[in-house]
mmCIF file with all atom_site columns, C-alpha atoms in Angstrom:
data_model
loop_
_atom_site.group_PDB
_atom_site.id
_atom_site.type_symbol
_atom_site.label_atom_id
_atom_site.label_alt_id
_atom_site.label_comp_id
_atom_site.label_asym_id
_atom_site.label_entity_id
_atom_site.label_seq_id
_atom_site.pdbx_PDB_ins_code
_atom_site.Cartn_x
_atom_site.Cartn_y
_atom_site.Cartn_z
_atom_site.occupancy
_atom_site.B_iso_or_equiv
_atom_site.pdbx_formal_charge
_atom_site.auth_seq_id
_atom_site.auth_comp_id
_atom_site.auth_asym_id
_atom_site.auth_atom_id
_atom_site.pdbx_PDB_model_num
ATOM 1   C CA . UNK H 1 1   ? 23.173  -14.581 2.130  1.00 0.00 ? 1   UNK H CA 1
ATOM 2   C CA . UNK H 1 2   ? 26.949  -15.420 1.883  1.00 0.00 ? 2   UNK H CA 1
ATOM 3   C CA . UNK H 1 3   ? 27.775  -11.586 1.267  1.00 0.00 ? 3   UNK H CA 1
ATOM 4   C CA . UNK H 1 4   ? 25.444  -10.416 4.211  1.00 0.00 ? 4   UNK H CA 1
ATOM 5   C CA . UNK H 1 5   ? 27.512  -13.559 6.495  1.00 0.00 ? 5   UNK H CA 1
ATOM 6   C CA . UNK H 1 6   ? 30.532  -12.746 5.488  1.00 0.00 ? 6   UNK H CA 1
ATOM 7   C CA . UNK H 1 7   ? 30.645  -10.197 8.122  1.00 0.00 ? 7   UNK H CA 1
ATOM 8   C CA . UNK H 1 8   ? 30.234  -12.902 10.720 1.00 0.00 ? 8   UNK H CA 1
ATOM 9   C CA . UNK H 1 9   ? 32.851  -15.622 9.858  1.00 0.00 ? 9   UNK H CA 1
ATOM 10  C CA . UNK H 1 10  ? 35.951  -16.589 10.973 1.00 0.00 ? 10  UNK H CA 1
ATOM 11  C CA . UNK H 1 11  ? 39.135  -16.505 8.927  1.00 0.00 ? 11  UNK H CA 1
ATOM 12  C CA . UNK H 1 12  ? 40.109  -19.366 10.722 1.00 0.00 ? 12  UNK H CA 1
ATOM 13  C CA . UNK H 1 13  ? 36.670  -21.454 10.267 1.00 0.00 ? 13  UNK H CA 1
ATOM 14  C CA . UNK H 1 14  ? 37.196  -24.139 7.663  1.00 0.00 ? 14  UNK H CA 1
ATOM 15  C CA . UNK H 1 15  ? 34.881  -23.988 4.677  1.00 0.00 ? 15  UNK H CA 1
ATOM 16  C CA . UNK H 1 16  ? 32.965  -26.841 5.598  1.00 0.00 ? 16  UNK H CA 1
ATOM 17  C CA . UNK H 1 17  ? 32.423  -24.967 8.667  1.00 0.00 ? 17  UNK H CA 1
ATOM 18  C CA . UNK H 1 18  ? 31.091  -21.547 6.572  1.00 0.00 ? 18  UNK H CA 1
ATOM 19  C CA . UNK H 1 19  ? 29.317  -23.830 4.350  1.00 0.00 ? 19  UNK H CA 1
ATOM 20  C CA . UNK H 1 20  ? 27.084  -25.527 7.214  1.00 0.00 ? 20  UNK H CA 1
ATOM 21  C CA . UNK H 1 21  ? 26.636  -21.845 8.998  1.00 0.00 ? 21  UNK H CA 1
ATOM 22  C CA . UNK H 1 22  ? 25.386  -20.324 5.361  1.00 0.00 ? 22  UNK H CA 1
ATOM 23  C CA . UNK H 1 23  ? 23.136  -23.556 4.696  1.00 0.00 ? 23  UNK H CA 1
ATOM 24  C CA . UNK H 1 24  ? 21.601  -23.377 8.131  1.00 0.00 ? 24  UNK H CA 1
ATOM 25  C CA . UNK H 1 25  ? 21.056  -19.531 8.189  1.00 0.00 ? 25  UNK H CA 1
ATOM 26  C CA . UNK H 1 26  ? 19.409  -20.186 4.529  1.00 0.00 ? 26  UNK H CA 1
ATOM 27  C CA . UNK H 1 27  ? 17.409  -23.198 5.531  1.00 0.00 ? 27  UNK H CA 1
ATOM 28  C CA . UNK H 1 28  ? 15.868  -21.372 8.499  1.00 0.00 ? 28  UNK H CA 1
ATOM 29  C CA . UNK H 1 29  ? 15.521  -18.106 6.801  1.00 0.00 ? 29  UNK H CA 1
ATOM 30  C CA . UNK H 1 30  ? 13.796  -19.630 3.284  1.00 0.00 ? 30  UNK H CA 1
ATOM 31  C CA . UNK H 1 31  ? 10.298  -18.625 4.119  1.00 0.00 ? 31  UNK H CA 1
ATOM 32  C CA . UNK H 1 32  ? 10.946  -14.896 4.549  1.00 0.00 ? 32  UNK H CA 1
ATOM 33  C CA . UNK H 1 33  ? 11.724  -12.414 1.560  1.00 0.00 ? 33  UNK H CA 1
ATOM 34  C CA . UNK H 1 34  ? 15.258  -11.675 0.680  1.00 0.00 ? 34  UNK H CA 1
ATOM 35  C CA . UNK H 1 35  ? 14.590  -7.687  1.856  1.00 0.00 ? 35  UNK H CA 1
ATOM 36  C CA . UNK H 1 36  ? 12.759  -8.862  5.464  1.00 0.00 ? 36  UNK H CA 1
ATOM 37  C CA . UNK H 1 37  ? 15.901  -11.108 5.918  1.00 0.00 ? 37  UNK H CA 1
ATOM 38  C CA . UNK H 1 38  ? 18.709  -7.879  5.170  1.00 0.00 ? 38  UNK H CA 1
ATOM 39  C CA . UNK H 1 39  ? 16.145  -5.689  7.049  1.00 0.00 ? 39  UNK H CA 1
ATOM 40  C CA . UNK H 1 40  ? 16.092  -8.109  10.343 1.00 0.00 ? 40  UNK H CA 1
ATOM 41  C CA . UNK H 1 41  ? 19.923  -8.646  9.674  1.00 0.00 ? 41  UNK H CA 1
ATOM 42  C CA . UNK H 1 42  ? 20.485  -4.582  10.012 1.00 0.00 ? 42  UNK H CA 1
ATOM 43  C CA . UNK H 1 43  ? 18.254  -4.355  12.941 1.00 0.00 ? 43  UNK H CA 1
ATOM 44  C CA . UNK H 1 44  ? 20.522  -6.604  14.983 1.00 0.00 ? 44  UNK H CA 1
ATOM 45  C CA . UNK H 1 45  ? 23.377  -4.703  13.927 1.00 0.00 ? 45  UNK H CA 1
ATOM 46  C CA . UNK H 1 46  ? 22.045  -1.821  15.533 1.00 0.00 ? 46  UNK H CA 1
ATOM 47  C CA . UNK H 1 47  ? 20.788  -3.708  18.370 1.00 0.00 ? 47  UNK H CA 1
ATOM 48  C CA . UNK H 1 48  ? 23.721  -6.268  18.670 1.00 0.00 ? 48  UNK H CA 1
ATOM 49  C CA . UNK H 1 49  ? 26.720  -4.745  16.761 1.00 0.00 ? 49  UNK H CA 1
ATOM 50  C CA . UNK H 1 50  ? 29.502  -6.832  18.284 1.00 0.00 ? 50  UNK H CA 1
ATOM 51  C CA . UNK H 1 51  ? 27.780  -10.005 17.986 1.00 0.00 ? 51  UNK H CA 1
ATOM 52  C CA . UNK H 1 52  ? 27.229  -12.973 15.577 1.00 0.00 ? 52  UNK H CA 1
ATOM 53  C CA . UNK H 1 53  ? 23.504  -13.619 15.695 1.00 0.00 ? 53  UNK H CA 1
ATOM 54  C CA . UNK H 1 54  ? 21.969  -17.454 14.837 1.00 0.00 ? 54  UNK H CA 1
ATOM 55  C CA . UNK H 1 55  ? 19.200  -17.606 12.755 1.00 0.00 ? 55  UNK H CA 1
ATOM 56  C CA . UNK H 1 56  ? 16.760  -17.685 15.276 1.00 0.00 ? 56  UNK H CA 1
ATOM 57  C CA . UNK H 1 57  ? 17.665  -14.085 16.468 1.00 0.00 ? 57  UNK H CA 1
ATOM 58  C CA . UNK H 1 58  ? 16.540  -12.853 13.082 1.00 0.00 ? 58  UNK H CA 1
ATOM 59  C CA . UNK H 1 59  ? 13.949  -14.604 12.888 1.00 0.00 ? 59  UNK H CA 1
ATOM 60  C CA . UNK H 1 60  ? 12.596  -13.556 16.052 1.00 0.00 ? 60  UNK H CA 1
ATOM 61  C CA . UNK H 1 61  ? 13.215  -9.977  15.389 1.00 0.00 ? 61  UNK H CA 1
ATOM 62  C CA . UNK H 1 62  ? 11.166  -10.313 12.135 1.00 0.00 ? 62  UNK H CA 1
ATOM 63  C CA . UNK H 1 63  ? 8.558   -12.278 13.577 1.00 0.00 ? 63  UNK H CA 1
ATOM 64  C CA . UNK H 1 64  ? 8.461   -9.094  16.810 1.00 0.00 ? 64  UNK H CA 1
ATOM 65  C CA . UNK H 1 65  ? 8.297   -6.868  13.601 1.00 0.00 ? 65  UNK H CA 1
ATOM 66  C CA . UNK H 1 66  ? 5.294   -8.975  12.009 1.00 0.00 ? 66  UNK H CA 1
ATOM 67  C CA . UNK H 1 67  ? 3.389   -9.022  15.366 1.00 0.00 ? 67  UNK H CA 1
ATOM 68  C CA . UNK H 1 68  ? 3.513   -5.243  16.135 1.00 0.00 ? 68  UNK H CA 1
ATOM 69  C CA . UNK H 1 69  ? 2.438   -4.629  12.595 1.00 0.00 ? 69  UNK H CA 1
ATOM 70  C CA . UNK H 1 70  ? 0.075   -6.724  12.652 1.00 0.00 ? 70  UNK H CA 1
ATOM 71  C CA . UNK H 1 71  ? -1.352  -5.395  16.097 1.00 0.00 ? 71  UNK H CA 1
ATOM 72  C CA . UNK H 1 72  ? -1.253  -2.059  14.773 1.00 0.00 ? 72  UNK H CA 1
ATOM 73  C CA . UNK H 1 73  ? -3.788  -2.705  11.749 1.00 0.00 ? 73  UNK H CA 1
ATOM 74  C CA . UNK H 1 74  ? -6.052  -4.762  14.236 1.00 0.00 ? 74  UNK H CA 1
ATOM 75  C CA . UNK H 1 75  ? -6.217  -1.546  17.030 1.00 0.00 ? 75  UNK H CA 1
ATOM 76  C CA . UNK H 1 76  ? -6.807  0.564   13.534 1.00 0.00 ? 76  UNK H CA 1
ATOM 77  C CA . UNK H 1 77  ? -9.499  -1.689  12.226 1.00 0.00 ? 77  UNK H CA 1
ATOM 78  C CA . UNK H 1 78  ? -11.325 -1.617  15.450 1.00 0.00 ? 78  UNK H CA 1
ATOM 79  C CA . UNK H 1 79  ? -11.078 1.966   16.023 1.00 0.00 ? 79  UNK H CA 1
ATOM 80  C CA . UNK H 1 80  ? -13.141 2.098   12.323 1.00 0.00 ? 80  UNK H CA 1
ATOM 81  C CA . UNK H 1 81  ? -15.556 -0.628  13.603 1.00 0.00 ? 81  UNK H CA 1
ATOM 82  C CA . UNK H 1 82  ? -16.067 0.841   17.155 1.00 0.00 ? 82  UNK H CA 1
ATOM 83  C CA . UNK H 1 83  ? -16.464 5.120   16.182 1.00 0.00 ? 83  UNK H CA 1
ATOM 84  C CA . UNK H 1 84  ? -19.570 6.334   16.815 1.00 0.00 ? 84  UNK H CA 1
ATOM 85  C CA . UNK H 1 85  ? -21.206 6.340   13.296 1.00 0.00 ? 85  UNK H CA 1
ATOM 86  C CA . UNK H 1 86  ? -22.172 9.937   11.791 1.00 0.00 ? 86  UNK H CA 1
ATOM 87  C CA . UNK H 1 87  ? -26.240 10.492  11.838 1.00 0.00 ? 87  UNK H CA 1
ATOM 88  C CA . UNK H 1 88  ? -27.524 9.823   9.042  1.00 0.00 ? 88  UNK H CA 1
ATOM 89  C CA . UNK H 1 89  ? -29.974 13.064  9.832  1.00 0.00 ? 89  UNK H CA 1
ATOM 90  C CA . UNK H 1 90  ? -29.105 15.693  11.560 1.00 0.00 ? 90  UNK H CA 1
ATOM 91  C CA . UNK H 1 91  ? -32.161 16.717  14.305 1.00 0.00 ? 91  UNK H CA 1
ATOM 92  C CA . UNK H 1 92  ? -33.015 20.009  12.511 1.00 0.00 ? 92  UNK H CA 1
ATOM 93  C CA . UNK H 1 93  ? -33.766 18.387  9.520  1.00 0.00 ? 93  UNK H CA 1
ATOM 94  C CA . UNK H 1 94  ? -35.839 15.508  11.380 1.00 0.00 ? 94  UNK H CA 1
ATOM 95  C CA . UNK H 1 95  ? -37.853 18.550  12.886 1.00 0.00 ? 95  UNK H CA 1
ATOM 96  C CA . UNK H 1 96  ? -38.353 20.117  9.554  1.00 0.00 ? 96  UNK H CA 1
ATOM 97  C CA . UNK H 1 97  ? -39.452 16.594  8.371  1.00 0.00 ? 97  UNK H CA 1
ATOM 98  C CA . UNK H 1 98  ? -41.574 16.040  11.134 1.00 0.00 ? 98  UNK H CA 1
ATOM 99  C CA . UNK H 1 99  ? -43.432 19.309  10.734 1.00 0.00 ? 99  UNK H CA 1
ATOM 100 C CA . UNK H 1 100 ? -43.961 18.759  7.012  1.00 0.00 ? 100 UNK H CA 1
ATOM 101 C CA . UNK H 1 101 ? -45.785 15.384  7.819  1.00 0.00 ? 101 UNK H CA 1
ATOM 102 C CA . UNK H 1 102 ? -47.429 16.918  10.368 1.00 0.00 ? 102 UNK H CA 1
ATOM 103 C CA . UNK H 1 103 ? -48.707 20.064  8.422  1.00 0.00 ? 103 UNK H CA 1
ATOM 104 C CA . UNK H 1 104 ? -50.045 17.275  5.143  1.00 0.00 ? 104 UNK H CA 1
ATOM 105 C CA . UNK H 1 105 ? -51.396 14.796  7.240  1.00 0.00 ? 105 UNK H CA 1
ATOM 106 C CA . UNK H 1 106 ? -52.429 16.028  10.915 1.00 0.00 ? 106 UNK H CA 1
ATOM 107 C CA . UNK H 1 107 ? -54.289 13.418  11.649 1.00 0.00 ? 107 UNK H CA 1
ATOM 108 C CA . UNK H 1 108 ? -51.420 10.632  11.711 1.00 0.00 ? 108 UNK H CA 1
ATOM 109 C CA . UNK H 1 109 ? -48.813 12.507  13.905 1.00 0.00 ? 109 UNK H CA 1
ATOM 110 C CA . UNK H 1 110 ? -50.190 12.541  17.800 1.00 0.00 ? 110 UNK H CA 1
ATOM 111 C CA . UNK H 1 111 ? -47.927 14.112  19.857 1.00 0.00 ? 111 UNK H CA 1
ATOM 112 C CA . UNK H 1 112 ? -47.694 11.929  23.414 1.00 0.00 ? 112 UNK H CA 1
ATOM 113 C CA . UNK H 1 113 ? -47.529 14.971  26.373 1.00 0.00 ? 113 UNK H CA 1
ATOM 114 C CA . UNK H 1 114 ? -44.570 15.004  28.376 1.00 0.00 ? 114 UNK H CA 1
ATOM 115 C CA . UNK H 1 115 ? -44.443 13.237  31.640 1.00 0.00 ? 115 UNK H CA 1
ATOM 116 C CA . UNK H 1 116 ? -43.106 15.309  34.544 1.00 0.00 ? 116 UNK H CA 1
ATOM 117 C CA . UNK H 1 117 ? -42.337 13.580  37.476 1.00 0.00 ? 117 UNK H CA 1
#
């Protein structure tokens, strides 16, 4: 953490100063992986490259990151749940089946006549 800060201090900041920015950036940032924290750091280089960001600007950018991943698997998971399944039969072999069972035993299948209007 006091490598990827270094970046971001002052010369003229005391140490005490640096010391209370790098223990507040790690206190805040403990509960994400060391590679989400360099990852969110890079992305606000490229979105902020001239500024000094707080901890709570990278922790919003990974939390944005979280969300949209998150929202992606969700759309993909219902887009599995909501396809229209694959027939388990197709209709040529349901006719074939039907005439079978019709041909051994014609005296369970009844067709019902059509009803024209």
């Amino acid at each position: 953490m006091r490598v990827m800060l270094s970046a971001y201090f002052d010369p003229s900041e005391s140490d005490e100063v640096k010391a209370g920015l790098l223990a507040w950036f790690c206190d805040e940032l403990q509960d994400w992986k060391h590679e989400q924290v360099v990852w969110g750091l890079r992305e606000w280089n490229r979105e902020n490259p001239r500024r000094r960001p707080t901890p709570g600007d990278i922790v919003a950018i990974l939390k944005r990151a979280r969300g949209e991943k998150f929202a992606k698997q969700y759309a993909e998971q219902l887009a599995r749940i909501n396809r229209t399944p694959e027939p388990v039969i197709t209709e040529e072999a349901r006719a074939r089946n039907a005439a079978r069972v019709a041909e051994l035993f014609p005296s369970i299948i009844k067709r019902v006549p059509e009803v024209k209007e």
